Coordinates of C-alpha atoms (C1' of nucleotides) in Angstrom, one line a residue:
Chain A
M1 CA 34.1 -119.8 112.8
L2 CA 32.8 -123.1 114.3
D3 CA 34.7 -122.6 117.6
S4 CA 34.2 -118.9 118.0
A5 CA 33.3 -117.7 121.5
E6 CA 29.7 -117.2 120.4
Q7 CA 29.5 -120.8 119.1
K8 CA 31.1 -122.2 122.2
I9 CA 28.6 -120.4 124.4
K10 CA 25.7 -121.7 122.3
E11 CA 26.8 -125.3 122.6
A12 CA 27.5 -125.0 126.3
A13 CA 24.2 -123.4 126.9
R14 CA 22.4 -126.1 125.0
K15 CA 24.2 -128.8 127.0
I16 CA 23.4 -127.2 130.4
L17 CA 19.9 -125.8 129.8
L18 CA 18.7 -129.1 128.3
V19 CA 19.5 -131.0 131.4
K20 CA 18.8 -128.4 134.1
G21 CA 16.1 -126.2 132.6
F22 CA 15.9 -122.4 132.9
D23 CA 15.5 -122.2 136.6
G24 CA 18.1 -124.8 137.4
S25 CA 20.9 -123.5 135.2
R26 CA 23.5 -120.9 136.2
M27 CA 25.2 -118.4 133.8
Q28 CA 28.5 -119.2 135.6
E29 CA 28.1 -122.9 134.9
I30 CA 27.5 -122.2 131.2
A31 CA 30.5 -119.9 131.0
D32 CA 32.7 -122.6 132.6
E33 CA 31.4 -125.2 130.3
A34 CA 32.2 -122.9 127.3
G35 CA 35.6 -122.0 128.7
V36 CA 34.8 -118.3 128.5
N37 CA 34.2 -115.5 131.0
K38 CA 30.8 -115.0 132.4
A39 CA 30.5 -111.5 131.0
M40 CA 30.8 -112.9 127.5
L41 CA 27.3 -114.5 127.8
N42 CA 25.7 -111.1 128.3
Y43 CA 27.9 -109.5 125.7
Y44 CA 26.7 -112.0 123.0
F45 CA 23.2 -112.8 124.1
R46 CA 22.2 -109.8 126.3
S47 CA 20.4 -111.9 129.0
K48 CA 19.9 -115.3 130.3
K49 CA 16.3 -115.3 129.0
A50 CA 17.4 -114.4 125.5
L51 CA 20.1 -117.2 125.6
F52 CA 17.5 -119.7 126.7
Q53 CA 14.9 -118.7 124.0
M54 CA 17.5 -119.2 121.3
V55 CA 18.4 -122.7 122.5
F56 CA 14.7 -123.6 122.9
M57 CA 13.8 -122.5 119.4
E58 CA 16.6 -124.6 117.8
E59 CA 15.9 -127.7 119.8
F60 CA 12.2 -127.5 119.2
G61 CA 12.8 -127.2 115.5
K62 CA 15.0 -130.3 115.4
L63 CA 12.5 -132.5 117.1
F64 CA 9.8 -131.7 114.6
E65 CA 12.0 -131.9 111.6
N66 CA 12.1 -135.7 111.8
M67 CA 8.4 -136.0 112.4
I68 CA 7.5 -133.7 109.5
T69 CA 9.7 -135.4 107.0
V70 CA 8.3 -138.8 107.7
L71 CA 4.6 -137.8 108.0
L72 CA 4.6 -136.0 104.6
D73 CA 6.4 -138.8 102.8
D74 CA 4.4 -140.6 100.1
C75 CA 4.8 -144.2 101.1
P76 CA 2.2 -146.6 102.4
W77 CA 1.1 -146.0 106.0
E78 CA 2.5 -149.3 107.2
D79 CA 6.0 -148.1 106.1
K80 CA 5.3 -144.6 107.4
I81 CA 4.6 -145.9 110.9
K82 CA 7.7 -148.1 110.9
A83 CA 9.9 -145.2 109.6
F84 CA 8.4 -142.8 112.1
V85 CA 9.0 -145.1 115.1
N86 CA 12.5 -145.9 114.1
T87 CA 13.6 -142.4 113.4
E88 CA 12.0 -141.0 116.5
L89 CA 13.4 -143.6 118.9
N90 CA 16.8 -143.3 117.4
H91 CA 16.7 -139.5 117.7
L92 CA 15.5 -139.7 121.3
L93 CA 18.1 -142.3 122.3
Q94 CA 20.7 -139.7 121.2
A95 CA 19.0 -136.8 122.9
P96 CA 16.9 -138.2 125.7
Q97 CA 16.6 -134.9 127.6
L98 CA 14.8 -133.2 124.7
P99 CA 11.2 -134.1 125.3
L100 CA 11.3 -133.3 129.0
F101 CA 12.9 -129.9 128.2
I102 CA 10.3 -129.0 125.6
I103 CA 7.3 -130.1 127.6
N104 CA 8.6 -128.3 130.7
E105 CA 9.1 -125.0 129.0
M106 CA 5.9 -125.2 127.0
S107 CA 4.0 -125.9 130.2
K108 CA 5.5 -122.9 132.0
N109 CA 5.2 -120.5 129.1
P110 CA 2.8 -121.8 126.4
H111 CA 2.8 -118.6 124.4
L112 CA 6.6 -118.3 124.1
M113 CA 6.8 -120.5 121.1
E114 CA 3.8 -119.4 119.0
E115 CA 6.1 -117.3 116.7
K116 CA 8.6 -120.1 116.2
L117 CA 5.8 -122.6 115.5
K118 CA 4.4 -120.4 112.8
S119 CA 7.8 -119.9 111.3
I120 CA 8.3 -123.6 110.8
S121 CA 4.7 -123.9 109.7
V122 CA 3.8 -126.6 112.1
G123 CA 0.1 -125.9 111.7
N124 CA 0.3 -126.4 107.9
V125 CA 2.2 -129.6 108.2
F126 CA -0.3 -130.9 110.7
E127 CA -3.2 -130.1 108.3
M128 CA -1.4 -131.7 105.3
A129 CA -0.7 -134.9 107.2
K130 CA -4.2 -134.9 108.5
T131 CA -5.6 -134.7 104.9
K132 CA -3.5 -137.5 103.7
Y133 CA -4.6 -139.6 106.7
E134 CA -8.3 -139.0 106.1
K135 CA -8.0 -139.9 102.5
E136 CA -6.7 -143.3 103.5
I137 CA -9.6 -143.8 105.8
Q138 CA -12.1 -143.0 103.0
D139 CA -10.2 -145.5 100.8
G140 CA -10.8 -148.1 103.5
K141 CA -7.1 -148.6 104.1
L142 CA -7.0 -147.2 107.6
R143 CA -9.2 -147.6 110.7
N144 CA -11.5 -144.7 111.2
L145 CA -9.8 -143.1 114.2
P146 CA -9.5 -139.3 114.5
F147 CA -6.1 -138.2 113.3
I148 CA -5.2 -136.4 116.5
Q149 CA -5.9 -139.6 118.5
F150 CA -3.6 -141.6 116.1
L151 CA -0.9 -139.0 116.6
M152 CA -1.3 -139.1 120.3
N153 CA -1.0 -142.9 120.3
L154 CA 2.1 -142.8 118.1
Q155 CA 3.9 -140.1 120.1
S156 CA 2.9 -141.5 123.4
L157 CA 4.3 -144.9 122.7
C158 CA 7.6 -143.4 121.4
I159 CA 8.2 -140.5 123.7
F160 CA 6.9 -141.5 127.1
P161 CA 9.3 -144.4 127.7
I162 CA 12.1 -142.0 127.2
L163 CA 10.6 -139.4 129.4
A164 CA 9.9 -141.8 132.2
K165 CA 13.3 -143.6 132.2
P166 CA 14.2 -142.6 135.8
V167 CA 10.8 -143.7 137.1
L168 CA 10.9 -146.9 135.2
M169 CA 14.3 -147.8 136.3
Q170 CA 13.4 -147.3 140.0
I171 CA 10.2 -149.4 139.8
S172 CA 11.4 -152.3 137.7
K173 CA 15.1 -152.3 138.7
V174 CA 16.5 -152.6 135.2
S175 CA 20.1 -151.5 134.5
D176 CA 21.1 -148.9 132.0
M177 CA 22.0 -151.4 129.4
E178 CA 18.7 -153.3 129.9
Y179 CA 16.8 -150.1 129.5
H180 CA 18.6 -149.4 126.3
N181 CA 17.7 -152.8 125.0
L182 CA 14.1 -152.4 126.0
I183 CA 13.8 -149.2 123.9
N184 CA 15.4 -150.9 120.9
Q185 CA 12.9 -153.8 121.3
R186 CA 10.2 -151.2 121.2
K187 CA 11.0 -150.2 117.6
A188 CA 9.4 -153.4 116.4
L189 CA 6.8 -153.7 119.1
V190 CA 5.3 -150.3 118.8
S191 CA 5.2 -150.5 115.0
E192 CA 3.5 -153.9 115.2
L193 CA 1.0 -152.7 117.8
L194 CA 0.0 -149.6 115.7
I195 CA 0.0 -151.4 112.4
S196 CA -2.2 -154.3 113.7
Y197 CA -4.7 -151.8 115.0
M198 CA -4.6 -149.2 112.2
I199 CA -4.2 -151.0 108.9
I200 CA -7.1 -152.7 107.3
K201 CA -6.0 -155.7 105.3
Chain B
M1 CA -6.6 -129.6 163.2
L2 CA -7.4 -129.6 159.5
D3 CA -6.6 -125.9 159.3
S4 CA -3.7 -125.7 161.6
A5 CA -0.7 -123.6 160.3
E6 CA 1.2 -126.7 159.6
Q7 CA -1.6 -128.1 157.5
K8 CA -2.1 -124.8 155.6
I9 CA 1.6 -124.8 154.7
K10 CA 1.5 -128.3 153.5
E11 CA -1.4 -127.6 151.2
A12 CA 0.1 -124.4 149.9
A13 CA 3.4 -126.0 149.3
R14 CA 1.7 -128.8 147.4
K15 CA -0.1 -126.3 145.2
I16 CA 2.9 -124.2 144.4
L17 CA 5.6 -126.9 144.1
L18 CA 3.5 -129.1 141.9
V19 CA 3.2 -126.3 139.3
K20 CA 6.6 -124.6 139.6
G21 CA 8.9 -127.4 140.8
F22 CA 11.6 -127.0 143.4
D23 CA 13.8 -124.5 141.6
G24 CA 10.9 -122.4 140.4
S25 CA 9.1 -122.1 143.7
R26 CA 9.8 -119.4 146.4
M27 CA 9.3 -119.9 150.1
Q28 CA 7.6 -116.4 150.2
E29 CA 5.1 -117.5 147.6
I30 CA 4.2 -120.6 149.6
A31 CA 3.9 -118.5 152.8
D32 CA 1.5 -116.0 151.0
E33 CA -0.6 -118.9 149.6
A34 CA -0.8 -120.4 153.1
G35 CA -1.6 -117.0 154.7
V36 CA 1.2 -117.4 157.2
N37 CA 4.6 -115.7 157.8
K38 CA 7.6 -116.9 155.9
A39 CA 9.5 -117.9 159.0
M40 CA 6.8 -120.4 159.8
L41 CA 7.8 -122.6 156.9
N42 CA 11.3 -123.0 158.5
Y43 CA 9.8 -123.5 161.9
Y44 CA 7.6 -126.4 160.9
F45 CA 9.7 -127.9 158.1
R46 CA 13.3 -126.8 158.8
S47 CA 14.2 -126.1 155.1
K48 CA 12.8 -125.7 151.6
K49 CA 14.3 -129.1 150.7
A50 CA 12.6 -130.9 153.6
L51 CA 9.3 -129.3 152.7
F52 CA 9.7 -130.4 149.1
Q53 CA 10.6 -134.0 149.9
M54 CA 7.5 -134.3 152.1
V55 CA 5.2 -133.1 149.3
F56 CA 7.0 -135.3 146.7
M57 CA 6.6 -138.4 148.8
E58 CA 2.9 -137.9 149.3
E59 CA 2.1 -137.2 145.7
F60 CA 4.2 -140.0 144.4
G61 CA 2.4 -142.4 146.7
K62 CA -1.0 -141.2 145.5
L63 CA -0.2 -141.7 141.8
F64 CA 0.8 -145.3 142.4
E65 CA -2.0 -146.2 144.7
N66 CA -4.6 -146.3 141.9
M67 CA -2.2 -148.3 139.7
I68 CA -1.4 -150.8 142.4
T69 CA -5.0 -151.4 143.4
V70 CA -6.1 -152.1 139.9
L71 CA -3.2 -154.2 138.8
L72 CA -3.5 -156.6 141.8
D73 CA -7.2 -157.0 141.5
D74 CA -8.3 -160.5 140.6
C75 CA -10.6 -159.8 137.6
P76 CA -10.0 -160.8 133.9
W77 CA -7.3 -158.8 132.2
E78 CA -9.8 -157.2 129.8
D79 CA -11.6 -155.6 132.7
K80 CA -8.3 -154.8 134.4
I81 CA -7.2 -152.8 131.4
K82 CA -10.5 -150.9 131.2
A83 CA -10.4 -150.2 134.9
F84 CA -6.8 -149.1 134.8
V85 CA -7.3 -146.7 131.9
N86 CA -10.5 -145.2 133.4
T87 CA -9.1 -144.7 136.9
E88 CA -5.8 -143.3 135.7
L89 CA -7.3 -140.8 133.2
N90 CA -9.9 -139.7 135.7
H91 CA -7.2 -139.2 138.3
L92 CA -4.9 -137.3 135.8
L93 CA -7.7 -135.0 134.6
Q94 CA -8.1 -134.0 138.3
A95 CA -4.3 -133.5 138.9
P96 CA -2.7 -132.9 135.5
Q97 CA 0.5 -131.4 136.9
L98 CA 1.3 -134.6 138.8
P99 CA 3.2 -136.7 136.1
L100 CA 5.4 -133.8 135.0
F101 CA 6.2 -133.0 138.6
I102 CA 7.2 -136.6 139.3
I103 CA 9.2 -137.1 136.2
N104 CA 11.0 -133.8 136.6
E105 CA 12.1 -134.4 140.1
M106 CA 13.0 -138.1 139.5
S107 CA 15.2 -137.0 136.6
K108 CA 17.0 -134.4 138.6
N109 CA 17.5 -136.6 141.6
P110 CA 16.8 -140.3 140.9
H111 CA 18.1 -141.5 144.3
L112 CA 15.9 -139.1 146.3
M113 CA 13.0 -141.5 146.3
E114 CA 14.5 -144.9 146.8
E115 CA 13.6 -144.9 150.5
K116 CA 10.0 -144.0 149.8
L117 CA 9.6 -146.5 147.0
K118 CA 10.7 -149.2 149.4
S119 CA 8.4 -148.1 152.1
I120 CA 5.4 -148.4 149.8
S121 CA 6.8 -151.7 148.4
V122 CA 6.6 -150.7 144.8
G123 CA 9.1 -153.4 143.9
N124 CA 7.0 -156.1 145.5
V125 CA 3.9 -154.9 143.8
F126 CA 5.6 -154.8 140.5
E127 CA 6.8 -158.4 140.9
M128 CA 3.3 -159.6 142.0
A129 CA 1.6 -158.1 139.1
K130 CA 4.3 -159.5 136.8
T131 CA 3.7 -163.0 138.1
K132 CA 0.0 -162.8 137.5
Y133 CA 0.6 -161.4 134.0
E134 CA 3.0 -164.2 133.1
K135 CA 0.5 -166.8 134.3
E136 CA -2.1 -165.5 131.9
I137 CA 0.4 -165.8 129.0
Q138 CA 1.2 -169.4 129.9
D139 CA -2.5 -170.1 130.0
G140 CA -2.7 -168.7 126.4
K141 CA -5.0 -165.8 127.4
L142 CA -2.6 -163.0 126.8
R143 CA -0.2 -162.2 124.0
N144 CA 3.4 -163.1 124.8
L145 CA 4.8 -159.6 125.4
P146 CA 7.3 -158.8 128.2
F147 CA 5.4 -157.3 131.2
I148 CA 7.5 -154.3 131.3
Q149 CA 6.7 -153.5 127.6
F150 CA 3.0 -153.9 128.4
L151 CA 3.2 -151.6 131.3
M152 CA 5.1 -149.0 129.2
N153 CA 2.4 -149.2 126.5
L154 CA -0.3 -148.8 129.0
Q155 CA 1.2 -145.9 130.9
S156 CA 2.4 -144.2 127.8
L157 CA -1.0 -144.1 126.2
C158 CA -2.6 -142.7 129.5
I159 CA 0.0 -140.3 130.8
F160 CA 1.7 -138.8 127.7
P161 CA -1.4 -137.0 126.3
I162 CA -1.8 -135.3 129.7
L163 CA 1.9 -134.4 129.9
A164 CA 2.0 -133.0 126.3
K165 CA -1.2 -131.0 126.6
P166 CA 0.5 -127.6 126.0
V167 CA 2.4 -128.9 123.0
L168 CA -0.6 -130.6 121.6
M169 CA -2.8 -127.6 121.9
Q170 CA -0.2 -125.4 120.1
I171 CA 0.2 -127.9 117.2
S172 CA -3.4 -128.9 116.6
K173 CA -5.1 -125.7 117.7
V174 CA -7.7 -127.4 119.9
S175 CA -9.5 -125.5 122.6
D176 CA -9.4 -126.4 126.3
M177 CA -12.8 -128.0 126.1
E178 CA -12.0 -129.9 122.9
Y179 CA -8.9 -131.2 124.6
H180 CA -10.9 -132.4 127.6
N181 CA -13.2 -134.2 125.2
L182 CA -10.3 -135.9 123.4
I183 CA -9.0 -137.3 126.7
N184 CA -12.4 -138.6 127.6
Q185 CA -12.7 -140.2 124.2
R186 CA -9.4 -141.9 124.9
K187 CA -10.8 -143.9 127.8
A188 CA -12.6 -146.2 125.3
L189 CA -10.0 -145.9 122.5
V190 CA -6.9 -146.8 124.6
S191 CA -8.8 -149.8 126.2
E192 CA -9.9 -151.0 122.8
L193 CA -6.4 -150.7 121.3
L194 CA -4.7 -152.5 124.2
I195 CA -7.4 -155.2 124.5
S196 CA -7.4 -155.9 120.7
Y197 CA -3.6 -156.3 120.8
M198 CA -3.2 -158.2 124.1
I199 CA -6.2 -160.5 124.6
I200 CA -6.2 -163.8 122.8
K201 CA -9.8 -164.9 122.1
Chain C
dG1 C1' 4.0 -120.4 168.3
dT2 C1' 4.3 -116.2 165.7
dC3 C1' 6.4 -112.2 164.2
dT4 C1' 10.3 -108.6 162.6
dA5 C1' 14.7 -107.8 161.3
dT6 C1' 18.7 -109.2 159.5
dA7 C1' 22.6 -112.1 158.1
dC8 C1' 24.5 -114.4 154.3
dG9 C1' 25.3 -115.9 150.0
dC10 C1' 24.4 -116.2 145.2
dA11 C1' 23.1 -115.0 140.6
dG12 C1' 22.3 -111.8 136.8
dA13 C1' 23.8 -107.8 134.8
dT14 C1' 26.8 -103.9 133.8
dA15 C1' 30.7 -100.4 134.1
dG16 C1' 34.9 -99.6 132.6
dA17 C1' 40.0 -100.8 131.9
dC18 C1' 42.7 -102.9 128.5
Chain D
dG1 C1' 36.3 -108.5 122.1
dT2 C1' 37.7 -109.8 126.6
dC3 C1' 38.6 -109.2 131.2
dT4 C1' 38.0 -107.7 136.5
dA5 C1' 35.4 -105.6 139.7
dT6 C1' 31.2 -104.4 141.4
dC7 C1' 26.3 -103.1 141.8
dT8 C1' 21.9 -104.7 142.9
dG9 C1' 18.3 -107.5 144.1
dC10 C1' 16.6 -111.7 145.7
dG11 C1' 16.1 -116.0 148.4
dT12 C1' 16.9 -119.0 152.3
dA13 C1' 17.6 -119.3 156.8
dT14 C1' 18.0 -117.8 161.5
dA15 C1' 18.3 -114.7 165.7
dG16 C1' 15.7 -112.9 168.9
dA17 C1' 11.7 -110.0 170.7
dC18 C1' 7.0 -110.9 172.1

DNA sequence: GTCTATACGCAGATAGAC
DNA sequence: GTCTATCTGCGTATAGAC
């Protein structure tokens, strides 16, 4: 049943909550978006909080799926960086509200997600990627930079320009289309920047 | 009157709103924090929205003051990058909620700040810095990268690790102290990364 | 200027008919 | 499963005494 009431509510909730956050969203608005009665939300999901947690878990999982797949792939790091940047920026151009949503809710309730993070083994994946990375350093192929700093650089350069879109557009007076072009430009620029710094020829 | 009722309310509002945002903050909570009666907030600031706008304007101004000062300084770009990164990271370590607050509220209401942005001439400063930057490129001292991309790189590498602290701490299992050390490490790392990419020797 | 009391509306949740 | 009606509590804002 892809268009069952429950499914329609889930999709509506995702749409509204992602943009407005927990505090800013109204159950009535979600019901309207789903085209169902307000009471149905409580019938299927018990409470606003429960509905929210379900949405959060799903979205959080999606964001890290891409990252995980690429980081654990067995190609040269130069290709890995390119693939990561491309995949991530494409994903974020499709769902630009995602990072702000996640950072917001993790800031307000850092412990909410521990369970979910364990269930998708984020910790393990992190360690595995780290091991691979450190092996390359020992082989003299990568610059000797702590893995966590590398990851911060990589994620910063991809995610922040998406996050800061409204601020950027105000300051630099670029249009929506120009902004989109800038982000597409970044795919090559960010890869180039990171590769030139990280890879030892 | 540094501890007048009005001043106490302003400080309390700043403290609460910065952490909880507009939707998540309660007038009662701000009144309690200020140690005054709830009705006083409306007496001095008319409404919650007006109180919020005042706080937002002030904080937004503060964040860009540092940036502006450094970018318009007349030193070599190598020193400028170092100074920018140091100043910004020090500022953000003192007020880590600031970027999330600003990005959140600009995302929800992008037009709210246009007036303030004009009053502090952000557009002019941006153009002046851009002109200086492009002069250096023509003189063959800087890599030929669009100014806006350079600025995105710079701000991404400084701000994102502060924004993503809760996510980072969950994934990599670092402690609060280790996190603080990582950010301090970044002052040198980010400068080095940007300088090695941007500056033509 | 400062307080108490209250108006008013809204949002989340549930009871109960169908 | 789905709806209407309603309970309940909370949050902003204001009226009005002092």
